[in-house]
Amino acid sequence: MKIIEVKKLLKEYKYKVKDEKKGFFYNLFNEKEKVLKAVNNISFDIEEGETVAFIGPNGAGKSTTIKMLTGILYPTKGEIKICGLTPIKDRNELAYNIGTVFGQRSQLLPNLPLTESMEMFGTMYDMDKNQIKKRTKELVALFELEEFINQPVRKLSLGQRMRAEIAVSLIHSPKIIFLDEPTIGLDVVSKKNLRDLLIKINKEEKVTIFLTSHDTEDIQSICDRCIIINHGKIIIDTSTKQLMKDYVKNKNIIITPNTVFEEFPELINGVKYEKKSKNQIIVNVDTEVVSTQKALQDLIKKLDIDDINIENESLENIIRGIYEEN
């Protein structure tokens, strides 16, 4: 079942441009109007329960698209259906089906305990006291909020607050959650905990996840699909696994040697040393020049190897390369 349907979506901004070489009175009557296409005729569908990363560089059109999907902005042209509803026309009804979390903007009551924010949001979504109490209990257990549930929100750490933000956004059991940079500013442990929770709510509650993030670990850990946008246009829409398969051009082979080398042997074309030490040798393989299998065969012949490991190019490098191509 399609939960998000976007067809030929366009958002234009018109602005005036002055001629700096001309005087004030000339520009007063001769200002030229230009059009910026922030989102330029994009189309995509998302199935219920999918985990999708919507990514692109700054100014690519990500935030504008999310604002149109959630009914904050009105599109210039095109059609949007979220849970069968049109965001602008059915904004109130749509609110009952979606949750939103923005990493840099809190929706919690800072001077009151988290329970007050949950009760307030539950009341906003027309839940009765018993429903709020039951759902709060479920979310407190799921997100492990017991230790700070009665503390004022302003006293929570950033990691605790982000767990609380996501929990509150789920109080009314939405079908979709929109996440904008949910792990920004978090430490490594807090990021992993938050990612694990998002995977859990997707699997256990079948919540569709629509994520924007500059952190490629968020994308690899949480999302099965990547939609990449640049200059307002979708340039790639594929599974995260397929993205890695199609765009991995380099692999690192990490070798633990059995013996200490005085001189390192010459490598075949397409293979080069990245690191040479007594305890570890790292070679880089350009897969467009030579296959990984052939590189391995050559290395095994030339080096006395105790252990060997192969690493793909990072998703961050892949996405950067795609941006540069476009």
Coordinates of C-alpha atoms in Angstrom, one line a residue:
M1 CA 0.0 0.0 0.0
K2 CA 1.3 3.4 -1.0
I3 CA 1.5 5.7 2.0
I4 CA 3.2 8.7 0.2
E5 CA 2.5 9.6 -3.4
V6 CA 4.3 12.5 -5.0
K7 CA 3.7 13.4 -8.7
K8 CA 5.4 16.2 -10.7
L9 CA 5.9 18.3 -7.6
L10 CA 7.2 21.8 -8.2
K11 CA 8.0 24.7 -5.9
E12 CA 9.1 28.0 -7.3
Y13 CA 10.2 31.2 -5.6
K14 CA 10.1 34.5 -7.5
Y15 CA 12.5 37.3 -6.6
K16 CA 13.6 40.7 -8.0
V17 CA 17.1 41.3 -9.4
K18 CA 18.6 44.7 -9.6
D19 CA 21.2 45.9 -12.2
E20 CA 24.1 47.0 -10.0
K21 CA 25.5 49.1 -12.9
K22 CA 22.4 51.2 -13.2
G23 CA 21.1 53.9 -10.9
F24 CA 18.3 53.8 -8.2
F25 CA 15.6 55.2 -10.5
Y26 CA 16.4 52.8 -13.3
N27 CA 16.1 49.8 -10.9
L28 CA 12.9 51.3 -9.4
F29 CA 11.1 50.8 -12.6
N30 CA 13.1 48.1 -14.4
E31 CA 13.6 45.4 -11.8
K32 CA 13.8 42.0 -13.4
E33 CA 11.9 39.1 -12.0
K34 CA 13.7 35.7 -11.7
V35 CA 12.4 32.3 -10.7
L36 CA 14.2 29.8 -8.4
K37 CA 13.0 26.2 -8.7
A38 CA 13.6 24.9 -5.2
V39 CA 11.9 21.6 -6.1
N40 CA 11.8 20.9 -9.8
N41 CA 9.2 18.4 -11.0
I42 CA 9.9 15.4 -8.7
S43 CA 7.9 12.2 -8.4
F44 CA 8.2 9.3 -6.0
D45 CA 6.1 6.8 -4.1
I46 CA 6.7 5.2 -0.6
E47 CA 5.1 2.0 0.6
E48 CA 3.8 1.6 4.1
G49 CA 6.5 0.4 6.5
E50 CA 9.4 1.6 4.3
T51 CA 12.5 3.3 5.7
V52 CA 13.6 6.0 3.3
A53 CA 16.5 8.4 3.4
F54 CA 15.8 11.7 1.5
I55 CA 19.3 13.2 1.1
G56 CA 21.1 15.9 -0.7
P57 CA 23.5 18.8 -0.1
N58 CA 22.4 22.1 1.5
G59 CA 20.0 23.9 -0.8
A60 CA 19.1 20.8 -2.7
G61 CA 15.4 21.0 -1.9
K62 CA 15.1 18.6 1.0
S63 CA 13.5 20.9 3.6
T64 CA 11.2 22.5 1.0
T65 CA 9.9 19.0 0.0
I66 CA 9.3 18.0 3.7
K67 CA 7.4 21.2 4.3
M68 CA 5.2 20.5 1.4
L69 CA 4.6 16.8 2.5
T70 CA 3.6 18.0 5.9
G71 CA 1.3 20.8 4.7
I72 CA 3.5 23.7 5.9
L73 CA 4.2 24.9 2.3
Y74 CA 1.8 25.1 -0.7
P75 CA 3.3 23.6 -3.9
T76 CA 3.4 25.7 -7.0
K77 CA 2.3 22.6 -9.1
G78 CA 2.0 18.9 -8.6
E79 CA 0.1 16.4 -6.5
I80 CA 0.8 15.0 -3.0
K81 CA -1.1 12.3 -1.2
I82 CA -0.1 11.3 2.3
C83 CA -2.2 8.4 3.7
G84 CA -4.7 9.3 0.9
L85 CA -4.9 12.9 2.1
T86 CA -3.8 16.1 0.5
P87 CA -1.6 18.0 2.9
I88 CA -2.8 21.5 2.3
K89 CA -6.6 20.7 2.1
D90 CA -6.6 18.0 4.8
R91 CA -3.9 19.4 7.1
N92 CA -5.8 18.9 10.4
E93 CA -6.7 15.3 9.5
L94 CA -3.2 14.6 8.2
A95 CA -1.7 15.6 11.6
Y96 CA -3.3 12.6 13.2
N97 CA -1.4 10.3 10.8
I98 CA 2.1 11.8 10.9
G99 CA 4.8 12.6 13.5
T100 CA 7.7 15.1 13.1
V101 CA 11.0 15.4 14.8
F102 CA 13.5 18.2 14.0
G103 CA 16.9 17.7 15.6
Q104 CA 17.5 21.4 16.1
R105 CA 14.0 22.4 17.3
S106 CA 12.3 21.0 20.4
Q107 CA 8.6 20.5 20.8
L108 CA 8.8 19.6 24.5
L109 CA 7.8 21.8 27.4
P110 CA 11.3 22.8 28.8
N111 CA 10.4 23.6 32.5
L112 CA 8.0 20.6 33.0
P113 CA 8.6 16.9 33.2
L114 CA 8.3 14.8 30.1
T115 CA 4.9 13.3 31.3
E116 CA 3.4 16.8 30.9
S117 CA 4.5 17.1 27.2
M118 CA 3.1 13.6 26.6
E119 CA -0.2 14.5 28.2
M120 CA -0.4 17.8 26.3
F121 CA 0.2 16.2 22.9
G122 CA -2.1 13.3 23.7
T123 CA -4.9 15.8 24.5
M124 CA -4.1 17.7 21.2
Y125 CA -4.8 14.5 19.3
D126 CA -8.1 13.9 21.1
M127 CA -6.9 11.0 23.2
D128 CA -8.7 10.4 26.5
K129 CA -6.9 10.0 29.8
N130 CA -6.8 6.2 29.7
Q131 CA -5.4 6.2 26.2
I132 CA -2.7 8.7 27.1
K133 CA -1.8 6.8 30.2
K134 CA -1.6 3.5 28.3
R135 CA 0.4 4.9 25.4
T136 CA 2.8 6.8 27.7
K137 CA 3.5 3.6 29.5
E138 CA 4.3 1.8 26.2
L139 CA 6.6 4.5 25.0
V140 CA 8.4 4.9 28.4
A141 CA 9.2 1.2 28.3
L142 CA 10.1 1.2 24.5
F143 CA 12.4 4.2 24.8
E144 CA 13.7 3.4 28.3
L145 CA 12.6 6.8 29.7
E146 CA 12.0 5.6 33.3
E147 CA 15.1 7.2 34.8
F148 CA 14.2 10.7 33.7
I149 CA 10.5 10.7 33.0
N150 CA 9.8 13.1 36.0
Q151 CA 12.7 15.5 35.4
P152 CA 12.2 18.9 33.8
V153 CA 13.1 18.6 30.1
R154 CA 15.7 21.4 30.3
K155 CA 17.8 19.2 32.6
L156 CA 18.0 16.2 30.2
S157 CA 21.1 15.5 28.2
L158 CA 20.9 15.9 24.4
G159 CA 20.7 12.1 23.9
Q160 CA 17.9 11.8 26.5
R161 CA 16.0 14.8 25.0
M162 CA 16.1 13.3 21.5
R163 CA 14.7 10.0 22.7
A164 CA 12.0 11.9 24.4
E165 CA 11.3 14.0 21.2
I166 CA 10.7 10.8 19.2
A167 CA 8.6 9.2 21.9
V168 CA 6.3 12.3 22.1
S169 CA 6.0 12.4 18.3
L170 CA 4.6 8.8 18.5
I171 CA 2.1 9.5 21.3
H172 CA -0.8 9.3 18.8
S173 CA 0.5 6.2 17.0
P174 CA 1.2 7.9 13.6
K175 CA 1.6 5.9 10.4
I176 CA 4.6 8.0 9.3
I177 CA 7.4 9.8 11.1
F178 CA 9.4 12.6 9.4
L179 CA 12.9 13.0 10.9
D180 CA 15.1 15.9 10.1
E181 CA 18.7 15.4 11.4
P182 CA 17.6 13.4 14.5
T183 CA 21.2 12.5 15.6
I184 CA 22.8 15.9 15.1
G185 CA 25.1 16.8 18.0
L186 CA 24.8 13.4 19.7
D187 CA 27.8 11.3 20.9
V188 CA 28.5 7.9 19.3
V189 CA 26.7 5.9 21.9
S190 CA 23.6 8.1 21.9
K191 CA 23.5 7.9 18.1
K192 CA 23.6 4.1 18.1
N193 CA 20.9 3.9 20.8
L194 CA 18.6 6.3 18.8
R195 CA 19.1 4.4 15.6
D196 CA 18.3 1.1 17.3
L197 CA 15.1 2.6 18.6
L198 CA 14.0 3.8 15.2
I199 CA 14.7 0.4 13.7
K200 CA 12.6 -1.1 16.5
I201 CA 9.6 1.1 16.0
N202 CA 9.7 0.5 12.3
K203 CA 9.6 -3.3 12.9
E204 CA 7.3 -3.5 15.9
E205 CA 4.8 -0.7 15.1
K206 CA 5.2 -0.7 11.3
V207 CA 5.9 3.1 11.3
T208 CA 7.1 4.4 8.0
I209 CA 10.3 6.4 8.4
F210 CA 11.2 9.4 6.2
L211 CA 14.6 10.6 7.2
T212 CA 16.9 13.4 6.2
S213 CA 20.4 13.4 7.6
H214 CA 24.0 14.4 6.7
D215 CA 25.2 11.5 8.9
T216 CA 25.8 8.5 6.5
E217 CA 25.7 6.1 9.5
D218 CA 22.0 7.1 10.1
I219 CA 21.3 6.2 6.4
Q220 CA 23.1 2.9 6.4
S221 CA 21.8 1.8 9.8
I222 CA 18.2 2.8 9.4
C223 CA 17.2 3.1 5.8
D224 CA 16.6 0.4 3.2
R225 CA 16.1 3.0 0.4
C226 CA 17.8 6.2 -0.7
I227 CA 16.3 9.1 -2.6
I228 CA 19.1 11.6 -3.6
I229 CA 18.1 15.1 -4.6
N230 CA 20.3 17.9 -6.0
H231 CA 19.3 21.2 -7.5
G232 CA 15.7 20.4 -6.8
K233 CA 15.7 17.2 -8.9
I234 CA 15.8 13.5 -7.9
I235 CA 19.1 12.1 -9.3
I236 CA 19.0 8.7 -7.8
D237 CA 16.2 6.5 -6.2
T238 CA 17.4 3.1 -5.3
S239 CA 17.9 0.7 -2.4
T240 CA 20.8 1.5 0.0
K241 CA 22.4 -1.9 -0.9
Q242 CA 22.1 -1.3 -4.6
L243 CA 23.6 2.2 -4.2
M244 CA 26.6 0.7 -2.5
K245 CA 26.9 -2.0 -5.2
D246 CA 26.6 0.4 -8.1
Y247 CA 28.9 3.1 -6.9
V248 CA 31.6 1.3 -4.9
K249 CA 34.7 2.0 -7.1
N250 CA 37.3 1.3 -4.4
K251 CA 37.9 -1.4 -1.8
N252 CA 40.5 -1.5 1.0
I253 CA 42.2 -4.8 1.7
I254 CA 43.5 -4.9 5.3
I255 CA 46.3 -7.4 5.8
T256 CA 47.9 -8.7 9.0
P257 CA 51.3 -10.1 7.9
N258 CA 53.0 -13.2 9.3
T259 CA 56.5 -11.8 8.8
V260 CA 58.1 -8.4 9.0
F261 CA 58.9 -7.0 5.5
E262 CA 62.2 -5.2 4.8
E263 CA 61.0 -4.3 1.3
F264 CA 57.4 -4.4 0.1
P265 CA 56.8 -6.0 -3.2
E266 CA 55.5 -4.1 -6.2
L267 CA 51.7 -4.4 -6.8
I268 CA 49.8 -4.9 -10.0
N269 CA 48.1 -2.0 -11.9
G270 CA 45.0 -0.7 -10.0
V271 CA 46.3 -1.7 -6.6
K272 CA 48.3 0.6 -4.4
Y273 CA 49.6 0.7 -0.8
E274 CA 47.6 3.0 1.6
K275 CA 49.6 2.0 4.7
K276 CA 52.8 0.0 5.3
S277 CA 53.8 -1.1 8.8
K278 CA 55.1 -4.1 10.7
N279 CA 51.6 -5.0 12.1
Q280 CA 49.3 -3.9 9.3
I281 CA 49.3 -3.4 5.5
I282 CA 46.4 -1.6 3.8
V283 CA 46.1 -1.7 0.0
N284 CA 43.5 0.1 -2.1
V285 CA 41.9 -1.6 -5.1
D286 CA 40.5 0.4 -8.0
T287 CA 37.7 -2.0 -9.1
E288 CA 37.3 -0.2 -12.4
V289 CA 40.9 -1.3 -13.3
V290 CA 41.3 -4.7 -11.6
S291 CA 38.9 -7.1 -9.9
T292 CA 39.1 -7.7 -6.2
Q293 CA 39.6 -11.4 -6.8
K294 CA 42.6 -10.8 -9.0
A295 CA 44.1 -8.3 -6.6
L296 CA 43.7 -10.8 -3.7
Q297 CA 45.3 -13.6 -5.8
D298 CA 48.3 -11.4 -6.4
L299 CA 48.6 -10.3 -2.8
I300 CA 48.5 -13.9 -1.5
K301 CA 51.3 -14.8 -3.9
K302 CA 53.5 -11.9 -2.8
L303 CA 52.8 -11.5 0.9
D304 CA 53.0 -13.9 3.9
I305 CA 49.5 -13.3 5.3
D306 CA 48.1 -14.2 8.7
D307 CA 44.7 -12.5 8.4
I308 CA 42.9 -10.5 5.7
N309 CA 39.8 -8.3 5.6
I310 CA 38.0 -6.4 2.8
E311 CA 36.2 -3.1 3.4
N312 CA 33.9 -1.3 1.0
E313 CA 34.3 2.4 0.3
S314 CA 32.2 4.5 2.8
L315 CA 28.7 5.6 1.9
E316 CA 29.9 9.2 2.6
N317 CA 32.5 9.0 -0.2
I318 CA 29.9 7.5 -2.5
I319 CA 27.4 10.2 -1.9
R320 CA 30.0 12.9 -2.2
G321 CA 31.0 11.5 -5.6
I322 CA 27.4 11.5 -6.8
Y323 CA 27.0 15.2 -5.7
E324 CA 30.2 16.1 -7.6
E325 CA 29.0 14.3 -10.8
N326 CA 25.7 16.3 -10.7

